[in-house]
CSV table of C-alpha atoms in Angstrom, one decimal:
chain,number,residue,atom,x,y,z
H,1,MET,CA,129.0,107.2,60.0
H,2,ARG,CA,125.9,109.2,59.5
H,3,PHE,CA,126.3,110.9,62.9
H,4,LEU,CA,129.9,111.6,62.1
H,5,SER,CA,129.0,113.3,58.9
H,6,ASP,CA,126.5,115.4,60.7
H,7,TYR,CA,129.0,116.4,63.3
H,8,ARG,CA,131.5,117.3,60.5
H,9,HIS,CA,128.9,119.7,59.0
H,10,LEU,CA,128.4,121.3,62.4
H,11,ILE,CA,132.1,121.7,63.0
H,12,SER,CA,132.6,123.2,59.5
H,13,ALA,CA,130.4,126.1,60.7
H,14,LEU,CA,133.1,127.1,63.3
H,15,THR,CA,135.2,130.1,62.6
H,16,PHE,CA,137.8,131.8,64.9
H,17,ARG,CA,135.3,134.6,65.6
H,18,ARG,CA,132.5,132.2,66.4
H,19,VAL,CA,134.6,130.1,68.7
H,20,VAL,CA,135.7,133.2,70.6
H,21,ASN,CA,132.1,134.3,70.9
H,22,LEU,CA,131.1,130.9,72.3
H,23,LEU,CA,133.9,131.1,74.9
H,24,LYS,CA,132.7,134.6,75.8
H,25,LEU,CA,129.1,133.4,76.3
H,26,THR,CA,130.2,130.3,78.4
H,27,SER,CA,132.7,132.1,80.6
H,28,SER,CA,130.2,135.0,81.3
H,29,TYR,CA,127.6,132.4,82.2
H,30,TYR,CA,129.8,130.6,84.7
H,31,LEU,CA,131.0,133.9,86.1
H,32,SER,CA,127.4,134.9,86.6
H,33,LEU,CA,126.7,131.7,88.4
H,34,LEU,CA,129.6,132.4,90.7
H,35,MET,CA,128.6,136.0,91.4
H,36,ARG,CA,124.8,135.3,91.4
H,37,ARG,CA,124.2,138.3,89.1
H,38,THR,CA,124.1,138.8,85.4
H,39,ILE,CA,127.4,139.3,83.6
H,40,HIS,CA,127.0,138.8,79.9
H,41,TRP,CA,129.4,138.9,77.0
H,42,GLY,CA,128.9,137.9,73.4
H,43,ASN,CA,126.1,137.2,70.9
H,44,PRO,CA,123.9,134.1,70.7
H,45,TYR,CA,125.7,131.2,69.1
H,46,SER,CA,122.4,129.7,68.2
H,47,ILE,CA,118.9,131.1,67.5
H,48,SER,CA,115.5,129.9,66.4
H,49,VAL,CA,113.8,132.0,63.7
H,50,GLU,CA,110.0,131.4,63.1
H,51,PRO,CA,109.2,131.0,59.4
H,52,SER,CA,105.4,130.8,60.0
H,53,THR,CA,102.8,130.4,62.7
H,54,LEU,CA,100.5,128.7,60.2
H,55,CYS,CA,99.9,124.9,60.2
H,56,ASN,CA,97.9,122.4,58.2
H,57,LEU,CA,97.3,120.1,61.3
H,58,SER,CA,95.2,120.5,64.4
H,59,CYS,CA,97.4,118.8,67.1
H,60,PRO,CA,95.7,119.2,70.5
H,61,GLU,CA,98.7,120.4,72.5
H,62,CYS,CA,100.0,123.0,70.0
H,63,PRO,CA,99.0,126.7,69.8
H,64,SER,CA,99.3,126.5,66.0
H,65,GLY,CA,97.1,123.4,65.8
H,66,LEU,CA,94.5,124.8,68.2
H,67,LYS,CA,94.6,128.3,66.5
H,68,GLN,CA,94.9,129.8,70.0
H,69,PHE,CA,97.8,132.2,69.9
H,70,SER,CA,97.6,135.2,72.1
H,71,ARG,CA,100.2,137.0,69.9
H,72,PRO,CA,100.1,138.1,66.3
H,73,THR,CA,100.3,135.4,63.7
H,74,GLY,CA,101.8,135.4,60.2
H,75,ILE,CA,104.7,134.6,57.9
H,76,LEU,CA,108.3,135.7,58.1
H,77,SER,CA,109.3,138.1,55.3
H,78,LYS,CA,112.5,137.8,53.3
H,79,ASN,CA,113.5,141.4,54.4
H,80,MET,CA,113.0,140.6,58.1
H,81,TYR,CA,115.1,137.4,57.7
H,82,TYR,CA,117.8,139.3,55.9
H,83,THR,CA,118.0,141.9,58.7
H,84,ILE,CA,118.4,139.1,61.2
H,85,LEU,CA,121.2,137.4,59.3
H,86,GLU,CA,123.0,140.6,58.6
H,87,GLU,CA,123.4,141.4,62.3
H,88,LEU,CA,123.9,137.9,63.7
H,89,SER,CA,125.5,135.7,61.1
H,90,ASP,CA,129.2,136.5,62.0
H,91,ASP,CA,128.8,134.9,65.4
H,92,LEU,CA,126.0,132.4,64.6
H,93,ILE,CA,126.9,128.7,64.5
H,94,TYR,CA,123.5,127.0,64.6
H,95,LEU,CA,120.2,128.3,63.1
H,96,ILE,CA,116.9,126.6,63.7
H,97,LEU,CA,114.3,127.6,61.2
H,98,TYR,CA,111.4,126.6,63.3
H,99,PHE,CA,109.4,127.8,66.3
H,100,GLN,CA,105.7,127.4,66.1
H,101,GLY,CA,103.8,126.5,62.9
H,102,GLU,CA,104.8,124.4,59.9
H,103,PRO,CA,107.9,125.9,58.2
H,104,TYR,CA,107.0,124.8,54.7
H,105,THR,CA,103.8,126.9,54.8
H,106,ASN,CA,106.3,129.8,54.1
H,107,ASN,CA,107.2,129.3,50.4
H,108,LYS,CA,110.5,131.1,51.1
H,109,ILE,CA,111.7,128.5,53.6
H,110,LEU,CA,114.3,127.0,51.3
H,111,ASP,CA,115.5,130.4,50.2
H,112,PHE,CA,116.1,131.1,53.9
H,113,VAL,CA,118.2,127.9,54.2
H,114,GLN,CA,120.3,128.9,51.2
H,115,MET,CA,120.9,132.4,52.6
H,116,ALA,CA,122.2,131.0,55.8
H,117,LYS,CA,124.3,128.3,54.1
H,118,GLN,CA,126.0,131.1,52.1
H,119,ARG,CA,127.2,132.4,55.5
H,120,LYS,CA,128.4,128.9,56.5
H,121,ILE,CA,125.8,128.4,59.3
H,122,TYR,CA,124.6,125.0,60.3
H,123,VAL,CA,120.8,125.0,59.6
H,124,ALA,CA,118.1,122.7,60.9
H,125,THR,CA,114.3,122.7,60.6
H,126,SER,CA,111.4,120.6,61.9
H,127,THR,CA,108.3,119.6,59.9
H,128,ASN,CA,105.2,117.5,60.0
H,129,GLY,CA,106.2,116.1,56.6
H,130,HIS,CA,103.2,116.9,54.5
H,131,TYR,CA,104.9,119.3,52.1
H,132,LEU,CA,107.7,116.9,51.0
H,133,ASP,CA,106.4,116.1,47.6
H,134,ASP,CA,108.9,115.0,45.0
H,135,ASN,CA,109.7,118.6,43.9
H,136,ASN,CA,110.0,120.0,47.4
H,137,ALA,CA,112.1,117.0,48.6
H,138,LYS,CA,114.6,117.6,45.7
H,139,LYS,CA,114.7,121.4,46.5
H,140,THR,CA,115.3,120.6,50.2
H,141,VAL,CA,118.3,118.4,49.4
H,142,LEU,CA,119.7,121.0,46.9
H,143,SER,CA,119.3,123.8,49.5
H,144,LYS,CA,122.0,122.1,51.6
H,145,LEU,CA,119.8,122.1,54.7
H,146,ASP,CA,121.9,120.3,57.4
H,147,ARG,CA,119.2,118.6,59.5
H,148,ILE,CA,115.5,118.0,59.1
H,149,ILE,CA,113.3,116.6,61.9
H,150,ILE,CA,110.1,114.9,60.6
H,151,SER,CA,107.3,114.1,63.1
H,152,LEU,CA,105.8,110.7,62.8
H,153,ASP,CA,103.9,109.8,66.0
H,154,GLY,CA,102.6,106.3,64.9
H,155,THR,CA,103.4,103.4,62.7
H,156,ASP,CA,100.0,103.2,61.2
H,157,ALA,CA,97.4,105.7,60.1
H,158,ALA,CA,94.9,105.1,62.9
H,159,THR,CA,97.5,105.6,65.7
H,160,TYR,CA,99.1,108.6,63.9
H,161,ARG,CA,95.8,110.5,63.5
H,162,GLN,CA,95.1,110.3,67.3
H,163,TYR,CA,97.5,113.1,67.8
H,164,ARG,CA,98.3,114.5,64.4
H,165,ARG,CA,94.8,115.5,63.7
H,166,ASN,CA,94.0,116.3,60.0
H,167,GLY,CA,97.3,114.6,59.1
H,168,ASP,CA,97.8,111.9,56.5
H,169,PHE,CA,100.1,109.0,57.5
H,170,ASP,CA,100.7,107.9,53.9
H,171,THR,CA,101.6,111.4,52.8
H,172,VAL,CA,104.3,111.7,55.4
H,173,ILE,CA,105.7,108.3,54.6
H,174,ALA,CA,105.8,109.3,50.9
H,175,GLY,CA,107.6,112.5,51.8
H,176,ILE,CA,110.3,110.7,53.8
H,177,LYS,CA,110.8,108.3,50.9
H,178,ASN,CA,111.1,111.3,48.5
H,179,LEU,CA,113.8,112.9,50.7
H,180,VAL,CA,115.8,109.7,51.1
H,181,LYS,CA,115.6,109.1,47.3
H,182,TRP,CA,116.9,112.5,46.4
H,183,LYS,CA,119.7,112.3,48.9
H,184,LYS,CA,120.8,109.1,47.2
H,185,GLU,CA,120.3,110.4,43.6
H,186,LEU,CA,122.1,113.7,44.3
H,187,LYS,CA,124.8,111.9,46.3
H,188,SER,CA,124.3,114.3,49.1
H,189,SER,CA,125.2,113.8,52.8
H,190,THR,CA,122.6,116.3,53.8
H,191,PRO,CA,120.1,116.8,55.3
H,192,PHE,CA,120.5,114.5,58.2
H,193,ILE,CA,117.0,113.0,58.5
H,194,SER,CA,115.7,112.5,62.0
H,195,LEU,CA,112.4,110.7,62.5
H,196,GLN,CA,110.8,112.1,65.6
H,197,PHE,CA,108.3,110.0,67.6
H,198,LEU,CA,106.4,111.9,70.3
H,199,VAL,CA,105.7,109.3,72.9
H,200,LEU,CA,102.1,109.3,74.1
H,201,LYS,CA,99.8,106.8,75.9
H,202,THR,CA,98.2,106.1,72.5
H,203,ASN,CA,101.4,105.1,70.8
H,204,GLU,CA,104.0,103.9,73.4
H,205,HIS,CA,103.3,100.3,72.4
H,206,GLN,CA,104.8,101.1,69.0
H,207,ILE,CA,108.3,102.2,70.2
H,208,LYS,CA,110.0,99.1,68.8
H,209,GLU,CA,108.0,99.3,65.6
H,210,ILE,CA,108.9,103.0,64.9
H,211,LYS,CA,112.6,102.0,65.2
H,212,LYS,CA,112.1,99.2,62.6
H,213,LEU,CA,110.1,101.6,60.4
H,214,GLY,CA,112.8,104.2,60.5
H,215,LYS,CA,115.4,101.7,59.5
H,216,SER,CA,113.4,100.4,56.6
H,217,LEU,CA,112.7,103.9,55.3
H,218,GLY,CA,116.5,104.7,55.4
H,219,VAL,CA,116.4,107.7,57.8
H,220,ASP,CA,119.5,108.7,59.7
H,221,SER,CA,118.0,108.4,63.2
H,222,VAL,CA,114.8,107.7,65.1
H,223,ASP,CA,114.4,110.0,68.1
H,224,LEU,CA,111.9,109.5,70.9
H,225,LYS,CA,110.6,112.7,72.4
H,226,THR,CA,108.7,113.3,75.6
H,227,ALA,CA,105.4,115.2,75.2
H,228,GLN,CA,104.6,118.6,76.9
H,229,PHE,CA,101.1,119.1,78.1
H,230,TYR,CA,99.6,122.4,79.2
H,231,HIS,CA,97.2,120.7,81.7
H,232,PRO,CA,98.8,117.4,82.6
H,233,ASN,CA,96.1,116.6,85.2
H,234,ASP,CA,93.2,116.8,82.7
H,235,ARG,CA,91.5,113.4,82.4
H,236,ASP,CA,92.0,113.0,78.7
H,237,VAL,CA,95.7,113.9,78.5
H,238,PRO,CA,97.6,110.9,77.0
H,239,ILE,CA,100.6,110.8,79.4
H,240,PRO,CA,102.5,107.5,78.7
H,241,SER,CA,102.4,104.9,81.4
H,242,ASN,CA,106.2,104.3,81.1
H,243,ARG,CA,107.9,107.0,83.2
H,244,LYS,CA,111.0,106.7,81.0
H,245,TYR,CA,109.1,108.4,78.2
H,246,SER,CA,107.2,110.9,80.3
H,247,ARG,CA,108.0,114.5,81.5
H,248,TYR,CA,105.7,113.9,84.4
H,249,HIS,CA,105.3,111.6,87.4
H,250,LEU,CA,102.2,110.7,89.5
H,251,LEU,CA,102.0,111.9,93.1
H,252,LYS,CA,100.2,110.0,95.8
H,253,ASN,CA,97.4,112.6,95.6
H,254,GLY,CA,96.7,111.5,92.0
H,255,ASN,CA,98.2,114.7,90.4
H,256,TYR,CA,101.0,114.8,87.8
H,257,VAL,CA,104.1,117.0,88.3
H,258,LEU,CA,107.1,117.6,86.0
H,259,ASN,CA,110.2,115.4,86.6
H,260,ASN,CA,112.4,118.5,87.0
H,261,LYS,CA,115.0,119.7,89.4
H,262,PHE,CA,114.3,123.4,88.5
H,263,PRO,CA,117.8,124.8,89.1
H,264,ASN,CA,117.8,128.6,89.4
H,265,HIS,CA,120.0,129.1,86.3
H,266,CYS,CA,119.7,128.5,82.6
H,267,TYR,CA,122.5,128.6,80.0
H,268,ARG,CA,119.9,129.2,77.3
H,269,MET,CA,119.4,132.7,78.6
H,270,TRP,CA,123.0,133.5,77.8
H,271,SER,CA,123.5,131.6,74.6
H,272,THR,CA,120.4,131.5,72.5
H,273,CYS,CA,117.0,133.0,71.9
H,274,VAL,CA,114.0,132.9,69.6
H,275,ILE,CA,112.9,135.5,67.0
H,276,THR,CA,109.3,135.4,66.0
H,277,TRP,CA,108.1,135.9,62.5
H,278,ASN,CA,107.3,139.6,63.2
H,279,GLY,CA,110.6,140.4,64.9
H,280,TRP,CA,110.0,139.9,68.6
H,281,VAL,CA,112.9,138.5,70.6
H,282,VAL,CA,111.9,136.0,73.3
H,283,PRO,CA,113.9,133.8,75.7
H,284,CYS,CA,113.4,130.3,74.3
H,285,CYS,CA,111.2,127.8,72.5
H,286,PHE,CA,109.0,127.3,75.6
H,287,ASP,CA,107.7,130.9,75.4
H,288,LYS,CA,105.2,129.9,72.6
H,289,ASN,CA,103.0,133.0,73.0
H,290,ALA,CA,105.9,135.4,73.4
H,291,ASP,CA,104.8,136.4,76.9
H,292,HIS,CA,108.4,137.5,77.8
H,293,ASN,CA,109.1,139.8,74.8
H,294,TYR,CA,112.6,141.3,75.2
H,295,GLY,CA,112.1,143.8,72.3
H,296,ASP,CA,111.2,144.2,68.7
H,297,ILE,CA,114.0,144.3,66.0
H,298,ASN,CA,111.8,146.5,63.9
H,299,GLU,CA,112.3,149.2,66.6
H,300,LEU,CA,115.8,148.5,68.0
H,301,PRO,CA,119.0,146.7,66.7
H,302,PHE,CA,119.2,143.1,68.0
H,303,SER,CA,122.4,144.0,70.0
H,304,GLU,CA,120.5,146.6,72.0
H,305,ILE,CA,117.7,144.1,72.8
H,306,TRP,CA,120.1,141.3,73.6
H,307,ASN,CA,122.1,143.5,76.1
H,308,GLY,CA,119.1,145.6,77.2
H,309,ASP,CA,117.3,146.0,80.5
H,310,GLU,CA,114.4,143.6,79.7
H,311,THR,CA,116.7,140.8,78.8
H,312,ASN,CA,119.0,141.2,81.8
H,313,LYS,CA,116.0,141.6,84.1
H,314,PHE,CA,114.8,138.2,82.9
H,315,ARG,CA,118.3,136.7,83.4
H,316,ASN,CA,118.5,138.1,86.9
H,317,ALA,CA,115.0,136.7,87.7
H,318,ILE,CA,116.1,133.2,86.7
H,319,PHE,CA,118.8,133.4,89.4
H,320,ARG,CA,116.2,134.3,92.1
H,321,LYS,CA,113.4,131.8,91.4
H,322,ARG,CA,113.1,130.1,88.0
H,323,THR,CA,109.8,128.5,88.9
H,324,CYS,CA,108.0,131.8,89.0
H,325,PHE,CA,107.9,131.6,85.2
H,326,GLU,CA,105.3,129.4,83.6
H,327,ILE,CA,107.6,128.7,80.6
H,328,CYS,CA,110.2,127.4,83.0
H,329,ARG,CA,107.8,125.1,84.8
H,330,ASN,CA,107.3,123.0,81.7
H,331,CYS,CA,111.0,123.1,80.6
H,332,THR,CA,113.0,119.9,79.9
H,333,GLU,CA,116.2,121.5,81.1
H,334,GLY,CA,117.2,119.5,84.2
H,335,LEU,CA,114.6,116.8,83.5
H,336,ARG,CA,115.0,113.7,85.7
H,337,ARG,CA,114.5,110.1,84.5
């Protein structure tokens, strides 16, 4: 029933114009596959907008946690966000208020949610759960946020801290309880609460336990996620031993490689993109340092960037050899199990 309610909220974001736009995107993508050259119609049906690059944690495989960005860092302004919504909201079905950083470090995050909900867009975010005190949890429910992903990579404090460095297990548990409580008290069907468990060598023994914990907390789903590693062959990288929960497999020479078919096409390049806190438009969530910057919405309208030379050059390059891009070599699209 919980999933059905979530799907109902997503379907409610559909309008005639948005459905037509989605059909344009999909048909132009398949026509491009047939012609082996870029033909593109429509605006993105989904985007990720980065509220902040700041984070309170120091997770070892995250640019925010490591404080190792090679691009500008900062917090999304309300004016910038308004500009994005004004141009894209008519065609937008799904908005992800997350890229790098912890969204709740931007104190306007719930204002952003409400602005999108006023335009009948399905809105999701992802958090480490440390900012969900009683007041923020209530405001989150009242904002009508559709989906929230809360990272909890362990069922006890010691395991949790091995990856979520500087994190506090008890604070996250309390935050989840606050959110569940306010959903009940306000008789709200949103947000759909997804507990995300990043499977690592250090916690894979707790997979059954995290499912039990999620049920006892009253969340809507427990989702197991494979971990991305920048240097999978480093000795201290915690790749899980169970291949079912790993993006990588071990070769006979002792090296790890990604379990990926690497097809020379990608629907994401036609249907979605990421906008950083300062207005750069980049291909997808794997381009964490914005190495493939299509353009800056402070300088050009989004439509000119989305249909511009840099964007189409990247789309064409994907058809030739997708593996020539580092961001594609760690992508889960086409991941084998």
